Amino acid sequence: GAVVSQHPSRVICKSGTSVKIECRSLDFQATTMFWYRQFPKQSLMLMATSNEGSKATYEQGVEKDKFLINHASLTLSTLTVTSAHPEDSSFYICSAREREVGTGELFFGEGSRLTVL
Amino acid sequence: DAKTTQPPSMDCAEGRAANLPCNHSTISGNEYVYWYRQIHSQGPQYIIHGLKNNETNEMASLIITEDRKSSTLILPHATLRDTAVYYCIVNAGNNRKLIWGLGTSLAVNP
């Protein structure tokens, strides 16, 4: 199946710093990518929908100025957690949909575990 | 999107079939049933999806009732590596805004 890769898989940073997470579709073009956050023992919560060439659409309660999303190409979307705080520590997961595919599956990255000290 | 209901946990013996149920009584006519699973500390993995007919692939079978209000994911010969949280999601296909519940935590025991 198609491959979505995230980098880094783990990151530890100090409070107040910014962290960038990359999501790449390795063998297909992704018109749309999705960013999720998952806290321990909880389900995935959609943060935002990233559309190539346009502004991301954020879910209610997600601060767009804190979680910056850039989808500059059909194979790359980035999530930047700005001024990170310990409560931002979480498992961040991206997913991508292949362009022009109707009802097919979403492909997910391996996830990025962020720990803010 | 329609809400789904799944048992929080299930056990299965290695080598036996694992049958994971899902209720989606408010599913709309244009909504598909998708199954994903998530192994601990990894991203979700697509398993299978269907609309009306039963579906089978190399990973699993999906049985959808005639009224489409429930479905069952079948792992024919469960292995230890199938231990994961299994999510049943209904979605209209071209809308990828999937709504994730808590899923079923499947433990495959030796």
PDB file of C-alpha atoms in Angstrom:
ATOM      1  CA  GLY A   1       0.000   0.000   0.000  1.00  0.00           C
ATOM      2  CA  ALA A   2       0.882   3.661  -0.168  1.00  0.00           C
ATOM      3  CA  VAL A   3       3.354   5.042   2.337  1.00  0.00           C
ATOM      4  CA  VAL A   4       3.156   8.132   4.485  1.00  0.00           C
ATOM      5  CA  SER A   5       6.234   9.047   6.468  1.00  0.00           C
ATOM      6  CA  GLN A   6       6.518  11.344   9.453  1.00  0.00           C
ATOM      7  CA  HIS A   7       9.635  12.912  10.869  1.00  0.00           C
ATOM      8  CA  PRO A   8      10.776  13.058  13.574  1.00  0.00           C
ATOM      9  CA  SER A   9       9.251  10.033  15.272  1.00  0.00           C
ATOM     10  CA  ARG A  10      10.206  11.387  18.688  1.00  0.00           C
ATOM     11  CA  VAL A  11      11.133  14.852  19.824  1.00  0.00           C
ATOM     12  CA  ILE A  12      11.861  16.344  23.210  1.00  0.00           C
ATOM     13  CA  CYS A  13      12.001  20.085  23.552  1.00  0.00           C
ATOM     14  CA  LYS A  14      12.076  22.774  26.169  1.00  0.00           C
ATOM     15  CA  SER A  15       9.025  24.797  26.998  1.00  0.00           C
ATOM     16  CA  GLY A  16       8.749  27.888  24.822  1.00  0.00           C
ATOM     17  CA  THR A  17      10.501  26.471  21.790  1.00  0.00           C
ATOM     18  CA  SER A  18       8.922  25.583  18.444  1.00  0.00           C
ATOM     19  CA  VAL A  19       8.877  22.142  16.916  1.00  0.00           C
ATOM     20  CA  LYS A  20       8.250  21.215  13.282  1.00  0.00           C
ATOM     21  CA  ILE A  21       6.870  17.840  12.254  1.00  0.00           C
ATOM     22  CA  GLU A  22       6.952  16.750   8.620  1.00  0.00           C
ATOM     23  CA  CYS A  23       4.497  14.491   6.862  1.00  0.00           C
ATOM     24  CA  ARG A  24       5.406  13.120   3.457  1.00  0.00           C
ATOM     25  CA  SER A  25       3.519  10.935   1.007  1.00  0.00           C
ATOM     26  CA  LEU A  26       6.267   8.827  -0.487  1.00  0.00           C
ATOM     27  CA  ASP A  27       4.670   7.214  -3.512  1.00  0.00           C
ATOM     28  CA  PHE A  28       1.551   9.201  -4.251  1.00  0.00           C
ATOM     29  CA  GLN A  29       0.337  12.763  -4.485  1.00  0.00           C
ATOM     30  CA  ALA A  30      -1.805  13.931  -1.621  1.00  0.00           C
ATOM     31  CA  THR A  31      -4.263  16.720  -2.254  1.00  0.00           C
ATOM     32  CA  THR A  32      -5.373  16.638   1.343  1.00  0.00           C
ATOM     33  CA  MET A  33      -3.566  15.753   4.527  1.00  0.00           C
ATOM     34  CA  PHE A  34      -4.993  15.560   8.022  1.00  0.00           C
ATOM     35  CA  TRP A  35      -3.319  16.215  11.336  1.00  0.00           C
ATOM     36  CA  TYR A  36      -4.451  14.416  14.479  1.00  0.00           C
ATOM     37  CA  ARG A  37      -3.452  14.509  18.105  1.00  0.00           C
ATOM     38  CA  GLN A  38      -3.767  11.590  20.469  1.00  0.00           C
ATOM     39  CA  PHE A  39      -3.364  11.710  24.230  1.00  0.00           C
ATOM     40  CA  PRO A  40      -2.646   8.515  26.211  1.00  0.00           C
ATOM     41  CA  LYS A  41      -5.528   6.036  26.272  1.00  0.00           C
ATOM     42  CA  GLN A  42      -7.649   8.353  24.137  1.00  0.00           C
ATOM     43  CA  SER A  43      -8.755   8.270  20.542  1.00  0.00           C
ATOM     44  CA  LEU A  44      -7.463  10.357  17.681  1.00  0.00           C
ATOM     45  CA  MET A  45      -8.696  13.925  17.613  1.00  0.00           C
ATOM     46  CA  LEU A  46      -8.657  15.757  14.308  1.00  0.00           C
ATOM     47  CA  MET A  47      -6.803  19.045  14.582  1.00  0.00           C
ATOM     48  CA  ALA A  48      -6.859  20.373  11.055  1.00  0.00           C
ATOM     49  CA  THR A  49      -7.238  19.566   7.402  1.00  0.00           C
ATOM     50  CA  SER A  50      -4.345  20.612   5.218  1.00  0.00           C
ATOM     51  CA  ASN A  51      -5.033  21.379   1.571  1.00  0.00           C
ATOM     52  CA  GLU A  52      -2.235  21.766  -0.944  1.00  0.00           C
ATOM     53  CA  GLY A  53      -1.850  25.362  -1.999  1.00  0.00           C
ATOM     54  CA  SER A  54      -4.396  26.826   0.385  1.00  0.00           C
ATOM     55  CA  LYS A  55      -4.890  27.596   4.047  1.00  0.00           C
ATOM     56  CA  ALA A  56      -5.549  24.785   6.444  1.00  0.00           C
ATOM     57  CA  THR A  57      -8.963  24.302   8.000  1.00  0.00           C
ATOM     58  CA  TYR A  58      -8.783  24.009  11.766  1.00  0.00           C
ATOM     59  CA  GLU A  59     -11.192  22.182  14.029  1.00  0.00           C
ATOM     60  CA  GLN A  60     -13.003  24.043  16.752  1.00  0.00           C
ATOM     61  CA  GLY A  61     -10.801  24.689  19.739  1.00  0.00           C
ATOM     62  CA  VAL A  62      -7.518  24.290  17.867  1.00  0.00           C
ATOM     63  CA  GLU A  63      -5.460  27.476  17.802  1.00  0.00           C
ATOM     64  CA  LYS A  64      -4.279  28.140  14.274  1.00  0.00           C
ATOM     65  CA  ASP A  65      -1.565  30.519  15.448  1.00  0.00           C
ATOM     66  CA  LYS A  66      -0.157  27.873  17.740  1.00  0.00           C
ATOM     67  CA  PHE A  67      -0.338  24.945  15.367  1.00  0.00           C
ATOM     68  CA  LEU A  68       0.947  26.234  12.054  1.00  0.00           C
ATOM     69  CA  ILE A  69       0.270  24.020   9.065  1.00  0.00           C
ATOM     70  CA  ASN A  70       1.883  24.355   5.680  1.00  0.00           C
ATOM     71  CA  HIS A  71       1.038  22.132   2.710  1.00  0.00           C
ATOM     72  CA  ALA A  72       3.368  23.558   0.110  1.00  0.00           C
ATOM     73  CA  SER A  73       3.465  20.581  -2.233  1.00  0.00           C
ATOM     74  CA  LEU A  74       1.472  17.490  -3.097  1.00  0.00           C
ATOM     75  CA  THR A  75       3.835  15.327  -1.086  1.00  0.00           C
ATOM     76  CA  LEU A  76       4.634  17.390   2.003  1.00  0.00           C
ATOM     77  CA  SER A  77       2.720  18.947   4.850  1.00  0.00           C
ATOM     78  CA  THR A  78       4.299  20.358   7.990  1.00  0.00           C
ATOM     79  CA  LEU A  79       2.910  21.014  11.450  1.00  0.00           C
ATOM     80  CA  THR A  80       4.763  23.502  13.620  1.00  0.00           C
ATOM     81  CA  VAL A  81       3.931  23.637  17.302  1.00  0.00           C
ATOM     82  CA  THR A  82       4.900  27.139  18.303  1.00  0.00           C
ATOM     83  CA  SER A  83       5.912  28.138  21.816  1.00  0.00           C
ATOM     84  CA  ALA A  84       5.353  24.609  23.009  1.00  0.00           C
ATOM     85  CA  HIS A  85       4.198  23.964  26.559  1.00  0.00           C
ATOM     86  CA  PRO A  86       4.068  20.721  28.549  1.00  0.00           C
ATOM     87  CA  GLU A  87       0.341  20.370  27.826  1.00  0.00           C
ATOM     88  CA  ASP A  88       1.211  20.134  24.118  1.00  0.00           C
ATOM     89  CA  SER A  89       2.992  16.857  24.817  1.00  0.00           C
ATOM     90  CA  SER A  90       1.128  14.305  22.751  1.00  0.00           C
ATOM     91  CA  PHE A  91       1.269  11.842  19.866  1.00  0.00           C
ATOM     92  CA  TYR A  92       0.789  13.714  16.586  1.00  0.00           C
ATOM     93  CA  ILE A  93      -0.297  11.727  13.543  1.00  0.00           C
ATOM     94  CA  CYS A  94      -0.789  12.764   9.953  1.00  0.00           C
ATOM     95  CA  SER A  95      -2.787  11.056   7.262  1.00  0.00           C
ATOM     96  CA  ALA A  96      -3.075  11.594   3.555  1.00  0.00           C
ATOM     97  CA  ARG A  97      -5.580  10.918   0.861  1.00  0.00           C
ATOM     98  CA  GLU A  98      -4.429  10.065  -2.617  1.00  0.00           C
ATOM     99  CA  ARG A  99      -5.488  12.607  -5.200  1.00  0.00           C
ATOM    100  CA  GLU A 100      -8.490  11.749  -7.366  1.00  0.00           C
ATOM    101  CA  VAL A 101      -9.229   8.611  -5.421  1.00  0.00           C
ATOM    102  CA  GLY A 102     -12.886   8.380  -4.453  1.00  0.00           C
ATOM    103  CA  THR A 103     -13.667   6.163  -1.524  1.00  0.00           C
ATOM    104  CA  GLY A 104     -10.311   4.626  -0.883  1.00  0.00           C
ATOM    105  CA  GLU A 105      -8.530   4.412   2.385  1.00  0.00           C
ATOM    106  CA  LEU A 106      -6.526   7.028   4.194  1.00  0.00           C
ATOM    107  CA  PHE A 107      -2.850   6.352   4.724  1.00  0.00           C
ATOM    108  CA  PHE A 108      -1.303   7.248   8.055  1.00  0.00           C
ATOM    109  CA  GLY A 109       2.160   8.199   9.146  1.00  0.00           C
ATOM    110  CA  GLU A 110       3.959   6.451  11.960  1.00  0.00           C
ATOM    111  CA  GLY A 111       3.222   9.268  14.362  1.00  0.00           C
ATOM    112  CA  SER A 112       5.457  11.756  16.151  1.00  0.00           C
ATOM    113  CA  ARG A 113       5.683  11.742  19.913  1.00  0.00           C
ATOM    114  CA  LEU A 114       6.305  15.200  21.299  1.00  0.00           C
ATOM    115  CA  THR A 115       7.475  15.693  24.865  1.00  0.00           C
ATOM    116  CA  VAL A 116       7.736  19.248  26.125  1.00  0.00           C
ATOM    117  CA  LEU A 117       9.769  19.671  29.278  1.00  0.00           C
TER     118      LEU A 117
ATOM    119  CA  ASP B   1     -20.946  11.332  10.397  1.00  0.00           C
ATOM    120  CA  ALA B   2     -22.805   8.485  11.997  1.00  0.00           C
ATOM    121  CA  LYS B   3     -21.746   7.356  15.431  1.00  0.00           C
ATOM    122  CA  THR B   4     -20.461   3.847  15.930  1.00  0.00           C
ATOM    123  CA  THR B   5     -20.569   1.654  18.996  1.00  0.00           C
ATOM    124  CA  GLN B   6     -17.951  -0.976  19.698  1.00  0.00           C
ATOM    125  CA  PRO B   7     -17.186  -3.116  22.745  1.00  0.00           C
ATOM    126  CA  PRO B   8     -14.240  -1.631  24.622  1.00  0.00           C
ATOM    127  CA  SER B   9     -12.234  -4.835  24.718  1.00  0.00           C
ATOM    128  CA  MET B  10     -12.143  -8.418  23.465  1.00  0.00           C
ATOM    129  CA  ASP B  11      -9.909 -11.433  23.836  1.00  0.00           C
ATOM    130  CA  CYS B  12      -9.081 -14.037  21.257  1.00  0.00           C
ATOM    131  CA  ALA B  13      -6.932 -17.152  21.265  1.00  0.00           C
ATOM    132  CA  GLU B  14      -4.062 -17.242  18.816  1.00  0.00           C
ATOM    133  CA  GLY B  15      -5.010 -19.098  15.645  1.00  0.00           C
ATOM    134  CA  ARG B  16      -8.731 -18.637  16.166  1.00  0.00           C
ATOM    135  CA  ALA B  17     -10.989 -16.233  14.327  1.00  0.00           C
ATOM    136  CA  ALA B  18     -11.505 -12.826  15.898  1.00  0.00           C
ATOM    137  CA  ASN B  19     -14.957 -11.362  15.285  1.00  0.00           C
ATOM    138  CA  LEU B  20     -15.189  -7.673  16.123  1.00  0.00           C
ATOM    139  CA  PRO B  21     -18.684  -6.169  16.088  1.00  0.00           C
ATOM    140  CA  CYS B  22     -19.714  -2.615  15.350  1.00  0.00           C
ATOM    141  CA  ASN B  23     -23.099  -0.958  15.547  1.00  0.00           C
ATOM    142  CA  HIS B  24     -23.864   1.972  13.295  1.00  0.00           C
ATOM    143  CA  SER B  25     -27.627   2.194  13.428  1.00  0.00           C
ATOM    144  CA  THR B  26     -27.783   5.787  12.139  1.00  0.00           C
ATOM    145  CA  ILE B  27     -25.647   5.186   9.070  1.00  0.00           C
ATOM    146  CA  SER B  28     -26.723   7.094   5.965  1.00  0.00           C
ATOM    147  CA  GLY B  29     -27.193   5.551   2.553  1.00  0.00           C
ATOM    148  CA  ASN B  30     -24.043   7.111   1.154  1.00  0.00           C
ATOM    149  CA  GLU B  31     -21.785   6.251   4.082  1.00  0.00           C
ATOM    150  CA  TYR B  32     -19.191   3.530   3.968  1.00  0.00           C
ATOM    151  CA  VAL B  33     -17.987   1.399   6.853  1.00  0.00           C
ATOM    152  CA  TYR B  34     -14.232   1.611   7.382  1.00  0.00           C
ATOM    153  CA  TRP B  35     -12.055  -0.407   9.699  1.00  0.00           C
ATOM    154  CA  TYR B  36      -8.648   0.689  10.903  1.00  0.00           C
ATOM    155  CA  ARG B  37      -6.407  -0.623  13.624  1.00  0.00           C
ATOM    156  CA  GLN B  38      -3.741   0.973  15.753  1.00  0.00           C
ATOM    157  CA  ILE B  39      -0.925  -0.961  17.287  1.00  0.00           C
ATOM    158  CA  HIS B  40       0.499   0.667  20.385  1.00  0.00           C
ATOM    159  CA  SER B  41       2.441   3.874  19.666  1.00  0.00           C
ATOM    160  CA  GLN B  42       1.995   3.613  15.919  1.00  0.00           C
ATOM    161  CA  GLY B  43      -0.188   5.363  13.379  1.00  0.00           C
ATOM    162  CA  PRO B  44      -3.452   3.702  12.375  1.00  0.00           C
ATOM    163  CA  GLN B  45      -3.444   1.095   9.634  1.00  0.00           C
ATOM    164  CA  TYR B  46      -6.228   0.678   7.114  1.00  0.00           C
ATOM    165  CA  ILE B  47      -7.832  -2.761   7.111  1.00  0.00           C
ATOM    166  CA  ILE B  48     -10.900  -2.806   4.916  1.00  0.00           C
ATOM    167  CA  HIS B  49     -14.009  -0.863   3.950  1.00  0.00           C
ATOM    168  CA  GLY B  50     -17.383  -1.557   2.378  1.00  0.00           C
ATOM    169  CA  LEU B  51     -20.726  -0.060   1.479  1.00  0.00           C
ATOM    170  CA  LYS B  52     -23.315  -2.830   1.225  1.00  0.00           C
ATOM    171  CA  ASN B  53     -21.665  -6.039   0.143  1.00  0.00           C
ATOM    172  CA  ASN B  54     -19.378  -8.183   2.207  1.00  0.00           C
ATOM    173  CA  GLU B  55     -15.733  -7.579   1.466  1.00  0.00           C
ATOM    174  CA  THR B  56     -12.599  -9.664   1.846  1.00  0.00           C
ATOM    175  CA  ASN B  57      -8.941  -8.864   1.416  1.00  0.00           C
ATOM    176  CA  GLU B  58      -5.661 -10.355   2.539  1.00  0.00           C
ATOM    177  CA  MET B  59      -6.075  -8.983   6.045  1.00  0.00           C
ATOM    178  CA  ALA B  60      -9.710  -9.520   6.957  1.00  0.00           C
ATOM    179  CA  SER B  61     -13.330  -9.945   5.983  1.00  0.00           C
ATOM    180  CA  LEU B  62     -16.070  -7.406   6.515  1.00  0.00           C
ATOM    181  CA  ILE B  63     -19.630  -8.581   6.983  1.00  0.00           C
ATOM    182  CA  ILE B  64     -22.295  -5.874   6.742  1.00  0.00           C
ATOM    183  CA  THR B  65     -25.859  -6.684   7.708  1.00  0.00           C
ATOM    184  CA  GLU B  66     -28.555  -6.237   5.111  1.00  0.00           C
ATOM    185  CA  ASP B  67     -30.009  -3.210   6.900  1.00  0.00           C
ATOM    186  CA  ARG B  68     -26.433  -1.841   7.219  1.00  0.00           C
ATOM    187  CA  LYS B  69     -26.968  -1.014  10.869  1.00  0.00           C
ATOM    188  CA  SER B  70     -24.122  -3.193  12.027  1.00  0.00           C
ATOM    189  CA  SER B  71     -21.038  -4.922  10.752  1.00  0.00           C
ATOM    190  CA  THR B  72     -18.445  -7.437  11.860  1.00  0.00           C
ATOM    191  CA  LEU B  73     -14.752  -7.457  11.125  1.00  0.00           C
ATOM    192  CA  ILE B  74     -13.336 -10.954  10.953  1.00  0.00           C
ATOM    193  CA  LEU B  75      -9.672 -11.778  11.345  1.00  0.00           C
ATOM    194  CA  PRO B  76      -9.742 -15.439  10.246  1.00  0.00           C
ATOM    195  CA  HIS B  77      -6.623 -16.658  12.047  1.00  0.00           C
ATOM    196  CA  ALA B  78      -5.575 -14.168  14.680  1.00  0.00           C
ATOM    197  CA  THR B  79      -1.903 -13.886  15.576  1.00  0.00           C
ATOM    198  CA  LEU B  80      -0.168 -12.122  18.432  1.00  0.00           C
ATOM    199  CA  ARG B  81       0.675  -9.302  16.046  1.00  0.00           C
ATOM    200  CA  ASP B  82      -3.022  -8.604  15.610  1.00  0.00           C
ATOM    201  CA  THR B  83      -3.176  -7.276  19.175  1.00  0.00           C
ATOM    202  CA  ALA B  84      -4.280  -3.676  18.648  1.00  0.00           C
ATOM    203  CA  VAL B  85      -7.138  -1.215  18.999  1.00  0.00           C
ATOM    204  CA  TYR B  86      -9.627  -1.668  16.174  1.00  0.00           C
ATOM    205  CA  TYR B  87     -11.689   1.280  15.034  1.00  0.00           C
ATOM    206  CA  CYS B  88     -14.947   1.108  13.109  1.00  0.00           C
ATOM    207  CA  ILE B  89     -15.790   4.362  11.350  1.00  0.00           C
ATOM    208  CA  VAL B  90     -18.585   5.351   9.014  1.00  0.00           C
ATOM    209  CA  ASN B  91     -17.923   8.043   6.482  1.00  0.00           C
ATOM    210  CA  ALA B  92     -19.297   9.287   3.206  1.00  0.00           C
ATOM    211  CA  GLY B  93     -16.154   8.363   1.333  1.00  0.00           C
ATOM    212  CA  ASN B  94     -15.090  11.601  -0.263  1.00  0.00           C
ATOM    213  CA  ASN B  95     -15.049  13.308   3.111  1.00  0.00           C
ATOM    214  CA  ARG B  96     -11.980  12.231   4.963  1.00  0.00           C
ATOM    215  CA  LYS B  97     -12.901  13.978   8.182  1.00  0.00           C
ATOM    216  CA  LEU B  98     -13.045  10.711  10.077  1.00  0.00           C
ATOM    217  CA  ILE B  99     -14.548  10.744  13.542  1.00  0.00           C
ATOM    218  CA  TRP B 100     -12.710   8.302  15.782  1.00  0.00           C
ATOM    219  CA  GLY B 101     -14.281   6.602  18.750  1.00  0.00           C
ATOM    220  CA  LEU B 102     -12.414   4.601  21.376  1.00  0.00           C
ATOM    221  CA  GLY B 103     -12.479   1.389  19.349  1.00  0.00           C
ATOM    222  CA  THR B 104     -12.119  -2.171  20.581  1.00  0.00           C
ATOM    223  CA  SER B 105      -8.904  -3.222  22.231  1.00  0.00           C
ATOM    224  CA  LEU B 106      -8.262  -6.742  20.958  1.00  0.00           C
ATOM    225  CA  ALA B 107      -5.874  -8.929  22.903  1.00  0.00           C
ATOM    226  CA  VAL B 108      -4.714 -12.062  21.127  1.00  0.00           C
ATOM    227  CA  ASN B 109      -3.495 -14.567  23.673  1.00  0.00           C
ATOM    228  CA  PRO B 110      -1.058 -17.443  23.086  1.00  0.00           C
TER     229      PRO B 110
END
